[in-house]
Amino acid sequence: MNWNTLLFGVFPYIALTLAVAVTAYRMVYRPFSVSAQSSQLLEQKRLFFGSVAMHWGLVLVLLGHLLALLIPKGLLLWNAVPLRLYLLEITGLGLGLWALVGTWVLLTRRISVARVRAASTSMDYVVLVVIFVSALSGVLTALFYRFGSYWFPAVMTPYLWSILTLQPRPELIADLPFWTQLHVFNFWVFLAAFPFSRLVHIITVPLGYVLRPWQIVIWVRKLAR
């Protein structure tokens, strides 16, 4: 077994197992540990700018990756027109840079603000570093190996589907550049660290609030004489 098989053929299943099993354990046996543990009261200004940039940048970039995974032919059809290809590439790079800057702001905030640093755990730093490496490697891939939205459906989509269908094809990653391989491996590292971090609170988003009936809140106060 070579390193390529170990990192891109075996480790993904370790990461997926940890993500599912540990998350389920925390939800069932340690539900009170599933919390965002917000540090907003300790410092707000840098948290706002960093959090908005990191969260929205990453969410939109991940949605783009998901579209490439689910409808690769549709993405290739979109890219058939050069103007649309350039627009998609520039947008993706801009969102990646936005997420990179936001993650850097949050990381430096957690290190430099004494009150935030005192309330931080080792996993908080690990998660931010992993996200920063992911954003950095993604931006460098976009800069040095352009038109990723064009070659992603031909290389990454088959690889990811091979993992999900239990027929791993790590050889698809073997010839990719270093920054791209780092970007892929770092994703699996993030997935393995996810259930041990405060990010688990993401899966507790109260989507039921969108569908439940309206509630009318009536304030009842006793008039002072």
Coordinates of N, CA and C in Angstrom, one line a residue:
M1 N 0.8 -1.2 0.0 CA 0.0 0.0 0.0 C 0.9 1.3 0.0
N2 N 0.7 2.1 -1.0 CA 1.5 3.4 -1.0 C 0.8 4.5 -0.3
W3 N 1.5 5.7 -0.3 CA 0.9 6.8 0.4 C -0.4 7.3 -0.2
N4 N -0.4 7.3 -1.5 CA -1.6 7.8 -2.2 C -2.8 7.0 -1.9
T5 N -2.7 5.7 -1.8 CA -3.8 4.8 -1.4 C -4.2 5.0 0.0
L6 N -3.2 5.2 0.9 CA -3.5 5.4 2.3 C -4.2 6.7 2.5
L7 N -3.7 7.8 1.9 CA -4.3 9.2 2.2 C -5.6 9.4 1.5
F8 N -5.8 8.8 0.3 CA -7.0 9.1 -0.5 C -7.9 7.9 -0.8
G9 N -7.5 6.8 -0.3 CA -8.3 5.6 -0.4 C -8.8 5.0 0.9
V10 N -7.9 5.1 1.9 CA -8.2 4.5 3.2 C -8.7 5.6 4.2
F11 N -7.9 6.7 4.3 CA -8.2 7.7 5.3 C -9.6 8.3 5.1
P12 N -10.1 8.5 3.9 CA -11.5 9.0 3.7 C -12.6 8.2 4.5
Y13 N -12.4 6.9 4.6 CA -13.4 6.1 5.3 C -13.2 6.2 6.8
I14 N -12.0 6.5 7.2 CA -11.8 6.7 8.7 C -12.5 8.0 9.0
A15 N -12.3 9.1 8.2 CA -12.9 10.4 8.4 C -14.4 10.3 8.4
L16 N -15.0 9.6 7.4 CA -16.4 9.4 7.3 C -17.0 8.7 8.5
T17 N -16.3 7.6 9.0 CA -16.7 6.9 10.2 C -16.7 7.7 11.4
L18 N -15.7 8.5 11.6 CA -15.6 9.4 12.8 C -16.7 10.4 12.7
A19 N -16.9 11.0 11.5 CA -17.9 12.0 11.4 C -19.3 11.5 11.8
V20 N -19.6 10.3 11.3 CA -21.0 9.8 11.6 C -21.1 9.3 13.0
A21 N -20.1 8.4 13.5 CA -20.2 7.8 14.7 C -20.1 8.7 15.9
V22 N -19.1 9.6 15.9 CA -18.9 10.5 17.0 C -20.0 11.6 17.1
T23 N -20.5 12.0 15.9 CA -21.6 13.0 15.9 C -22.8 12.4 16.5
A24 N -23.1 11.1 16.1 CA -24.3 10.4 16.7 C -24.1 10.2 18.2
Y25 N -22.9 9.9 18.7 CA -22.7 9.7 20.1 C -22.9 11.0 20.9
R26 N -22.4 12.1 20.4 CA -22.6 13.4 21.0 C -24.1 13.8 21.1
M27 N -24.8 13.5 20.0 CA -26.2 13.9 19.9 C -27.0 13.1 20.9
V28 N -26.7 11.8 21.1 CA -27.5 10.9 21.9 C -27.1 11.0 23.4
Y29 N -25.8 10.9 23.6 CA -25.3 10.8 25.0 C -24.8 12.1 25.6
R30 N -24.4 13.0 24.8 CA -23.9 14.3 25.3 C -24.5 15.5 24.6
P31 N -25.9 15.5 24.6 CA -26.6 16.6 23.8 C -26.2 18.0 24.3
F32 N -25.9 18.2 25.5 CA -25.5 19.5 26.0 C -24.2 20.0 25.5
S33 N -23.4 19.1 25.0 CA -22.1 19.5 24.4 C -22.2 20.0 23.0
V34 N -23.4 19.8 22.4 CA -23.6 20.3 21.0 C -24.1 21.8 21.1
S35 N -23.1 22.7 21.1 CA -23.4 24.1 21.2 C -22.4 24.9 20.5
A36 N -22.8 26.1 20.0 CA -21.9 26.9 19.3 C -20.9 27.6 20.2
Q37 N -21.2 27.7 21.5 CA -20.3 28.3 22.5 C -19.8 29.7 21.9
S38 N -20.7 30.5 21.6 CA -20.4 31.8 20.9 C -19.5 32.7 21.9
S39 N -18.5 33.3 21.3 CA -17.7 34.3 22.0 C -18.0 35.7 21.7
Q40 N -19.3 35.9 21.2 CA -19.7 37.3 20.8 C -19.6 38.3 22.0
L41 N -19.9 37.8 23.2 CA -19.9 38.7 24.3 C -18.5 39.2 24.7
L42 N -17.5 38.4 24.2 CA -16.1 38.7 24.6 C -15.5 39.7 23.6
E43 N -16.0 39.7 22.3 CA -15.5 40.6 21.3 C -16.4 40.5 20.1
Q44 N -16.9 41.6 19.6 CA -17.9 41.6 18.6 C -17.5 42.0 17.2
K45 N -16.7 43.1 17.1 CA -16.4 43.7 15.9 C -15.7 42.8 14.9
R46 N -14.5 42.2 15.3 CA -13.8 41.3 14.5 C -14.5 40.0 14.2
L47 N -15.3 39.6 15.2 CA -16.1 38.4 15.1 C -17.1 38.6 13.9
F48 N -17.7 39.7 13.9 CA -18.7 39.9 12.8 C -18.1 39.9 11.5
F49 N -17.0 40.7 11.2 CA -16.4 40.7 9.9 C -15.8 39.4 9.5
G50 N -15.1 38.7 10.5 CA -14.5 37.4 10.2 C -15.5 36.3 9.9
S51 N -16.6 36.3 10.8 CA -17.6 35.2 10.7 C -18.4 35.3 9.4
V52 N -18.8 36.5 9.1 CA -19.6 36.7 7.9 C -18.8 36.3 6.6
A53 N -17.6 36.7 6.6 CA -16.7 36.4 5.4 C -16.5 34.9 5.3
M54 N -16.1 34.3 6.5 CA -15.7 32.9 6.4 C -17.0 32.0 6.1
H55 N -18.1 32.2 6.8 CA -19.2 31.4 6.7 C -19.8 31.5 5.3
W56 N -20.1 32.7 4.8 CA -20.7 32.9 3.5 C -19.8 32.4 2.4
G57 N -18.5 32.8 2.5 CA -17.6 32.4 1.5 C -17.5 30.9 1.4
L58 N -17.4 30.2 2.5 CA -17.3 28.7 2.5 C -18.6 28.1 2.0
V59 N -19.7 28.6 2.5 CA -21.0 28.0 2.1 C -21.2 28.0 0.6
L60 N -20.9 29.2 0.0 CA -21.2 29.4 -1.4 C -20.2 28.5 -2.2
V61 N -18.9 28.5 -1.8 CA -17.9 27.6 -2.5 C -18.3 26.1 -2.4
L62 N -18.8 25.7 -1.2 CA -19.2 24.3 -1.0 C -20.4 24.0 -1.9
L63 N -21.3 24.9 -2.0 CA -22.4 24.7 -2.9 C -22.0 24.5 -4.4
G64 N -21.0 25.3 -4.8 CA -20.4 25.1 -6.1 C -19.8 23.7 -6.3
H65 N -19.1 23.3 -5.3 CA -18.5 21.9 -5.3 C -19.6 20.8 -5.4
L66 N -20.7 21.1 -4.6 CA -21.8 20.1 -4.6 C -22.5 20.0 -5.9
L67 N -22.7 21.2 -6.6 CA -23.3 21.2 -7.9 C -22.4 20.4 -8.9
A68 N -21.1 20.6 -8.8 CA -20.2 19.8 -9.7 C -20.2 18.3 -9.4
L69 N -20.5 18.0 -8.1 CA -20.7 16.5 -7.8 C -22.0 15.9 -8.3
L70 N -23.1 16.7 -8.2 CA -24.4 16.2 -8.5 C -24.7 16.3 -10.0
I71 N -24.4 17.4 -10.6 CA -24.7 17.7 -12.0 C -23.5 18.1 -12.8
P72 N -22.5 17.2 -12.9 CA -21.3 17.6 -13.7 C -21.5 17.9 -15.1
K73 N -22.4 17.3 -15.8 CA -22.7 17.6 -17.2 C -23.3 19.0 -17.3
G74 N -24.1 19.3 -16.4 CA -24.7 20.7 -16.4 C -23.6 21.7 -16.2
L75 N -22.7 21.5 -15.4 CA -21.6 22.4 -15.2 C -20.7 22.5 -16.4
L76 N -20.4 21.4 -17.1 CA -19.7 21.5 -18.3 C -20.5 22.2 -19.4
L77 N -21.8 22.0 -19.4 CA -22.6 22.7 -20.4 C -22.5 24.2 -20.2
W78 N -22.6 24.6 -18.9 CA -22.4 26.1 -18.6 C -21.1 26.6 -19.0
N79 N -20.0 25.8 -18.8 CA -18.7 26.3 -19.2 C -18.4 26.2 -20.7
A80 N -19.3 25.7 -21.4 CA -19.1 25.7 -22.9 C -19.0 27.0 -23.5
V81 N -19.6 28.0 -22.9 CA -19.4 29.4 -23.3 C -18.3 30.1 -22.5
P82 N -17.2 30.6 -23.2 CA -16.1 31.1 -22.5 C -16.4 32.2 -21.5
L83 N -17.3 33.1 -21.8 CA -17.7 34.2 -20.9 C -18.3 33.6 -19.6
R84 N -19.1 32.6 -19.7 CA -19.7 32.0 -18.5 C -18.6 31.3 -17.7
L85 N -17.7 30.6 -18.4 CA -16.6 30.0 -17.7 C -15.7 31.0 -16.9
Y86 N -15.4 32.1 -17.5 CA -14.6 33.1 -16.8 C -15.3 33.7 -15.7
L87 N -16.6 33.9 -15.8 CA -17.4 34.5 -14.8 C -17.5 33.6 -13.6
L88 N -17.6 32.3 -13.8 CA -17.7 31.3 -12.8 C -16.3 31.2 -12.1
E89 N -15.3 31.2 -12.8 CA -13.9 31.1 -12.2 C -13.6 32.3 -11.3
I90 N -13.9 33.5 -11.8 CA -13.7 34.7 -11.1 C -14.5 34.8 -9.8
T91 N -15.8 34.3 -9.9 CA -16.6 34.3 -8.8 C -16.1 33.3 -7.7
G92 N -15.7 32.2 -8.2 CA -15.2 31.2 -7.2 C -13.9 31.6 -6.5
L93 N -13.0 32.3 -7.3 CA -11.8 32.8 -6.7 C -12.1 33.9 -5.7
G94 N -13.1 34.8 -6.1 CA -13.4 35.8 -5.1 C -14.0 35.3 -3.8
L95 N -14.9 34.3 -3.9 CA -15.5 33.7 -2.7 C -14.4 33.0 -1.9
G96 N -13.4 32.4 -2.6 CA -12.4 31.7 -1.8 C -11.5 32.7 -1.1
L97 N -11.2 33.8 -1.7 CA -10.4 34.9 -1.1 C -11.2 35.5 0.1
W98 N -12.5 35.7 -0.1 CA -13.3 36.2 1.0 C -13.3 35.3 2.2
A99 N -13.4 34.0 2.0 CA -13.4 33.0 3.0 C -12.0 32.9 3.7
L100 N -11.0 33.1 2.9 CA -9.6 33.0 3.4 C -9.4 34.2 4.3
V101 N -9.8 35.4 3.9 CA -9.6 36.6 4.8 C -10.4 36.4 6.1
G102 N -11.6 36.0 5.9 CA -12.5 35.8 7.1 C -11.9 34.8 8.1
T103 N -11.4 33.7 7.6 CA -10.8 32.7 8.5 C -9.5 33.3 9.2
W104 N -8.7 34.1 8.5 CA -7.5 34.7 9.0 C -7.9 35.7 10.1
V105 N -9.0 36.4 9.9 CA -9.5 37.4 10.9 C -9.9 36.6 12.2
L106 N -10.6 35.6 12.0 CA -11.1 34.8 13.2 C -9.9 34.1 13.9
L107 N -8.9 33.6 13.2 CA -7.8 33.0 13.8 C -6.9 34.0 14.6
T108 N -6.6 35.1 14.0 CA -5.9 36.1 14.7 C -6.6 36.7 15.9
R109 N -7.9 36.8 15.7 CA -8.8 37.3 16.9 C -8.7 36.3 18.0
R110 N -8.8 35.0 17.8 CA -8.7 34.0 18.8 C -7.3 34.0 19.5
I111 N -6.3 34.4 18.8 CA -5.0 34.4 19.3 C -4.6 35.6 20.1
S112 N -5.1 36.8 19.5 CA -4.6 38.1 20.1 C -5.6 38.7 21.1
V113 N -6.8 38.3 21.1 CA -7.8 38.9 22.1 C -7.7 38.0 23.4
A114 N -7.3 38.6 24.5 CA -7.0 37.8 25.7 C -8.3 37.0 26.2
R115 N -9.4 37.7 26.2 CA -10.6 37.1 26.7 C -11.1 35.9 25.8
V116 N -10.9 36.1 24.5 CA -11.3 35.0 23.6 C -10.3 33.9 23.7
R117 N -9.1 34.2 23.9 CA -8.0 33.2 24.0 C -8.3 32.3 25.2
A118 N -8.7 33.0 26.3 CA -8.9 32.3 27.6 C -10.1 31.3 27.5
A119 N -11.1 31.6 26.6 CA -12.2 30.8 26.5 C -12.1 29.8 25.3
S120 N -10.9 29.7 24.7 CA -10.7 28.8 23.5 C -10.2 27.5 24.0
T121 N -10.5 26.5 23.2 CA -10.0 25.1 23.4 C -9.0 24.8 22.2
S122 N -8.2 23.7 22.4 CA -7.3 23.3 21.4 C -8.0 23.0 20.1
M123 N -9.2 22.4 20.1 CA -9.9 22.1 18.9 C -10.4 23.3 18.2
D124 N -10.6 24.4 18.9 CA -11.0 25.7 18.2 C -9.9 26.1 17.3
Y125 N -8.6 26.0 17.7 CA -7.5 26.4 16.9 C -7.3 25.4 15.7
V126 N -7.5 24.1 16.0 CA -7.3 23.1 15.0 C -8.3 23.3 13.9
V127 N -9.5 23.5 14.2 CA -10.6 23.7 13.2 C -10.3 25.0 12.3
L128 N -9.9 26.1 12.9 CA -9.6 27.3 12.2 C -8.4 27.1 11.3
V129 N -7.4 26.4 11.8 CA -6.2 26.2 11.0 C -6.5 25.3 9.8
V130 N -7.3 24.2 10.0 CA -7.7 23.3 8.9 C -8.6 24.1 7.9
I131 N -9.5 24.9 8.3 CA -10.3 25.7 7.4 C -9.4 26.7 6.6
F132 N -8.4 27.3 7.3 CA -7.5 28.2 6.7 C -6.7 27.5 5.6
V133 N -6.2 26.3 5.9 CA -5.4 25.6 4.9 C -6.3 25.2 3.7
S134 N -7.5 24.8 4.0 CA -8.4 24.5 2.9 C -8.7 25.6 2.0
A135 N -9.0 26.8 2.6 CA -9.2 28.0 1.8 C -8.0 28.4 1.0
L136 N -6.8 28.4 1.7 CA -5.5 28.7 1.0 C -5.2 27.8 -0.1
S137 N -5.3 26.5 0.1 CA -4.9 25.6 -1.0 C -5.9 25.7 -2.1
G138 N -7.2 26.0 -1.8 CA -8.2 26.1 -2.8 C -7.9 27.4 -3.7
V139 N -7.5 28.5 -3.0 CA -7.2 29.7 -3.8 C -6.0 29.5 -4.6
L140 N -4.9 28.8 -4.1 CA -3.7 28.6 -4.9 C -4.0 27.7 -6.0
T141 N -4.9 26.7 -5.8 CA -5.2 25.8 -7.0 C -5.9 26.6 -8.1
A142 N -6.8 27.5 -7.6 CA -7.5 28.4 -8.6 C -6.6 29.3 -9.3
L143 N -5.5 29.8 -8.7 CA -4.6 30.7 -9.3 C -3.6 30.0 -10.2
F144 N -3.0 28.9 -9.8 CA -2.0 28.2 -10.5 C -2.5 27.2 -11.5
Y145 N -3.6 26.6 -11.2 CA -4.2 25.5 -12.1 C -5.6 25.9 -12.5
R146 N -5.7 26.9 -13.3 CA -7.0 27.5 -13.6 C -8.0 26.6 -14.3
F147 N -9.2 27.1 -14.3 CA -10.4 26.4 -14.9 C -10.7 25.1 -14.1
G148 N -10.6 25.2 -12.8 CA -10.9 24.0 -12.0 C -12.4 23.6 -12.2
S149 N -13.3 24.5 -12.5 CA -14.7 24.1 -12.7 C -14.8 23.3 -14.0
Y150 N -13.8 23.3 -14.8 CA -13.8 22.5 -16.1 C -13.2 21.1 -15.8
W151 N -12.1 21.0 -15.1 CA -11.5 19.7 -14.9 C -12.1 19.0 -13.7
F152 N -12.7 19.7 -12.8 CA -13.3 19.1 -11.6 C -14.3 17.9 -11.9
P153 N -15.2 18.2 -12.8 CA -16.2 17.1 -13.2 C -15.5 15.9 -13.8
A154 N -14.3 16.0 -14.4 CA -13.7 14.9 -15.0 C -12.7 14.1 -14.1
V155 N -12.3 14.8 -13.0 CA -11.4 14.1 -12.1 C -12.0 13.9 -10.7
M156 N -12.4 15.1 -10.1 CA -12.8 15.0 -8.7 C -14.2 14.4 -8.5
T157 N -15.1 14.6 -9.5 CA -16.4 14.0 -9.3 C -16.4 12.5 -9.4
P158 N -15.6 11.9 -10.3 CA -15.5 10.4 -10.3 C -14.8 9.9 -9.0
Y159 N -13.8 10.6 -8.5 CA -13.2 10.2 -7.3 C -14.1 10.2 -6.1
L160 N -14.8 11.3 -5.9 CA -15.7 11.4 -4.8 C -16.9 10.4 -4.9
W161 N -17.4 10.1 -6.1 CA -18.4 9.1 -6.2 C -17.8 7.7 -5.9
S162 N -16.6 7.5 -6.3 CA -16.0 6.2 -6.0 C -15.8 6.0 -4.5
I163 N -15.6 7.0 -3.7 CA -15.6 6.9 -2.3 C -16.9 6.6 -1.7
L164 N -17.9 7.4 -2.2 CA -19.3 7.2 -1.7 C -19.9 5.9 -2.0
T165 N -19.5 5.3 -3.1 CA -20.1 4.0 -3.6 C -19.2 2.8 -3.1
L166 N -18.2 3.1 -2.3 CA -17.4 2.1 -1.7 C -16.5 1.4 -2.7
Q167 N -16.2 2.1 -3.8 CA -15.3 1.6 -4.8 C -14.2 2.6 -5.0
P168 N -13.3 2.8 -4.0 CA -12.3 3.9 -4.1 C -11.4 3.8 -5.2
R169 N -11.1 5.0 -5.8 CA -10.2 5.1 -7.0 C -9.2 6.2 -6.6
P170 N -8.3 5.9 -5.7 CA -7.3 6.9 -5.3 C -6.3 7.3 -6.4
E171 N -6.2 6.4 -7.4 CA -5.3 6.7 -8.5 C -5.7 7.9 -9.3
L172 N -6.9 8.4 -9.1 CA -7.4 9.6 -9.8 C -6.7 10.8 -9.2
I173 N -6.2 10.7 -8.0 CA -5.6 11.9 -7.3 C -4.1 11.9 -7.4
A174 N -3.5 10.7 -7.8 CA -2.1 10.5 -7.8 C -1.3 11.6 -8.6
D175 N -1.8 12.0 -9.8 CA -1.1 12.9 -10.7 C -1.5 14.3 -10.5
L176 N -2.3 14.6 -9.6 CA -2.7 16.0 -9.4 C -1.6 16.8 -8.7
P177 N -1.5 18.2 -8.9 CA -0.5 19.0 -8.3 C -0.6 18.9 -6.7
F178 N 0.5 19.4 -6.1 CA 0.6 19.3 -4.6 C -0.5 20.1 -4.0
W179 N -0.8 21.3 -4.4 CA -1.8 22.1 -3.7 C -3.2 21.5 -3.9
T180 N -3.5 20.9 -5.0 CA -4.8 20.3 -5.2 C -4.9 19.0 -4.3
Q181 N -3.8 18.2 -4.2 CA -3.8 17.1 -3.3 C -4.0 17.5 -1.9
L182 N -3.3 18.6 -1.5 CA -3.5 19.1 -0.1 C -4.9 19.5 0.1
H183 N -5.5 20.1 -0.8 CA -6.9 20.6 -0.7 C -7.8 19.4 -0.5
V184 N -7.6 18.3 -1.2 CA -8.5 17.2 -1.1 C -8.3 16.5 0.2
F185 N -7.0 16.3 0.6 CA -6.7 15.6 1.9 C -7.2 16.4 3.0
N186 N -7.0 17.7 2.9 CA -7.5 18.6 4.0 C -9.0 18.5 4.3
F187 N -9.7 18.3 3.2 CA -11.2 18.1 3.3 C -11.5 16.9 4.2
W188 N -10.8 15.8 4.0 CA -11.0 14.6 4.9 C -10.5 14.9 6.3
V189 N -9.5 15.6 6.5 CA -9.0 16.0 7.8 C -10.1 16.8 8.5
F190 N -10.7 17.8 7.8 CA -11.8 18.6 8.3 C -13.0 17.7 8.7
L191 N -13.3 16.7 7.9 CA -14.4 15.9 8.2 C -14.1 15.0 9.4
A192 N -12.9 14.6 9.6 CA -12.5 13.8 10.8 C -12.5 14.7 12.1
A193 N -12.2 15.9 12.0 CA -12.2 16.8 13.2 C -13.5 17.4 13.5
F194 N -14.4 17.4 12.5 CA -15.7 18.0 12.7 C -16.5 17.5 13.9
P195 N -16.6 16.2 14.1 CA -17.5 15.8 15.3 C -16.9 16.1 16.6
F196 N -15.6 16.4 16.7 CA -14.9 16.7 18.0 C -15.0 18.2 18.3
S197 N -15.5 19.0 17.4 CA -15.5 20.4 17.5 C -16.9 21.0 17.8
R198 N -16.9 22.3 18.0 CA -18.2 23.0 18.2 C -19.0 23.1 17.0
L199 N -18.4 22.8 15.8 CA -19.1 22.9 14.5 C -20.3 21.9 14.4
V200 N -20.3 20.9 15.3 CA -21.4 19.9 15.3 C -22.8 20.6 15.4
H201 N -22.8 21.8 16.0 CA -24.1 22.5 16.2 C -24.7 22.9 14.9
I202 N -24.0 22.8 13.8 CA -24.5 23.1 12.5 C -25.7 22.2 12.2
I203 N -25.6 20.9 12.6 CA -26.7 20.0 12.2 C -27.9 20.1 13.1
T204 N -27.9 21.0 14.1 CA -29.0 21.3 14.9 C -29.8 22.5 14.5
V205 N -29.5 23.0 13.3 CA -30.2 24.2 12.8 C -31.7 23.9 12.9
P206 N -32.5 24.8 13.5 CA -34.0 24.5 13.7 C -34.8 24.8 12.4
L207 N -34.6 23.9 11.5 CA -35.4 24.1 10.2 C -36.9 24.0 10.4
G208 N -37.3 23.4 11.5 CA -38.7 23.3 11.8 C -39.4 24.6 11.9
Y209 N -38.6 25.6 12.3 CA -39.2 27.0 12.5 C -39.8 27.5 11.2
V210 N -39.2 27.0 10.1 CA -39.6 27.5 8.7 C -41.0 27.0 8.4
L211 N -41.4 25.8 8.9 CA -42.6 25.2 8.5 C -43.7 25.2 9.5
R212 N -43.4 25.5 10.8 CA -44.4 25.5 11.8 C -45.3 26.7 11.7
P213 N -46.5 26.6 12.3 CA -47.5 27.7 12.2 C -47.0 29.0 12.9
W214 N -47.5 30.1 12.6 CA -47.2 31.3 13.2 C -47.6 31.3 14.7
Q215 N -46.8 31.9 15.5 CA -47.2 32.1 16.9 C -47.3 33.5 17.3
I216 N -48.4 33.9 17.9 CA -48.6 35.3 18.3 C -48.2 35.4 19.8
V217 N -47.3 36.4 20.0 CA -46.8 36.7 21.4 C -47.6 37.9 21.9
I218 N -48.2 37.8 23.0 CA -49.0 38.9 23.6 C -48.4 39.2 24.9
W219 N -48.0 40.5 25.1 CA -47.4 40.9 26.4 C -48.5 41.4 27.3
V220 N -48.5 40.9 28.5 CA -49.5 41.2 29.5 C -48.8 41.9 30.7
R221 N -49.1 43.2 30.8 CA -48.4 43.9 31.9 C -49.4 44.6 32.8
K222 N -49.1 44.6 34.1 CA -50.0 45.3 35.0 C -49.6 46.8 35.1
L223 N -50.6 47.6 34.9 CA -50.4 49.0 34.9 C -50.1 49.5 36.3
A224 N -49.1 50.3 36.4 CA -48.7 50.8 37.7 C -49.7 51.9 38.1
R225 N -50.2 51.9 39.3 CA -51.1 52.9 39.8 C -50.3 54.1 40.3

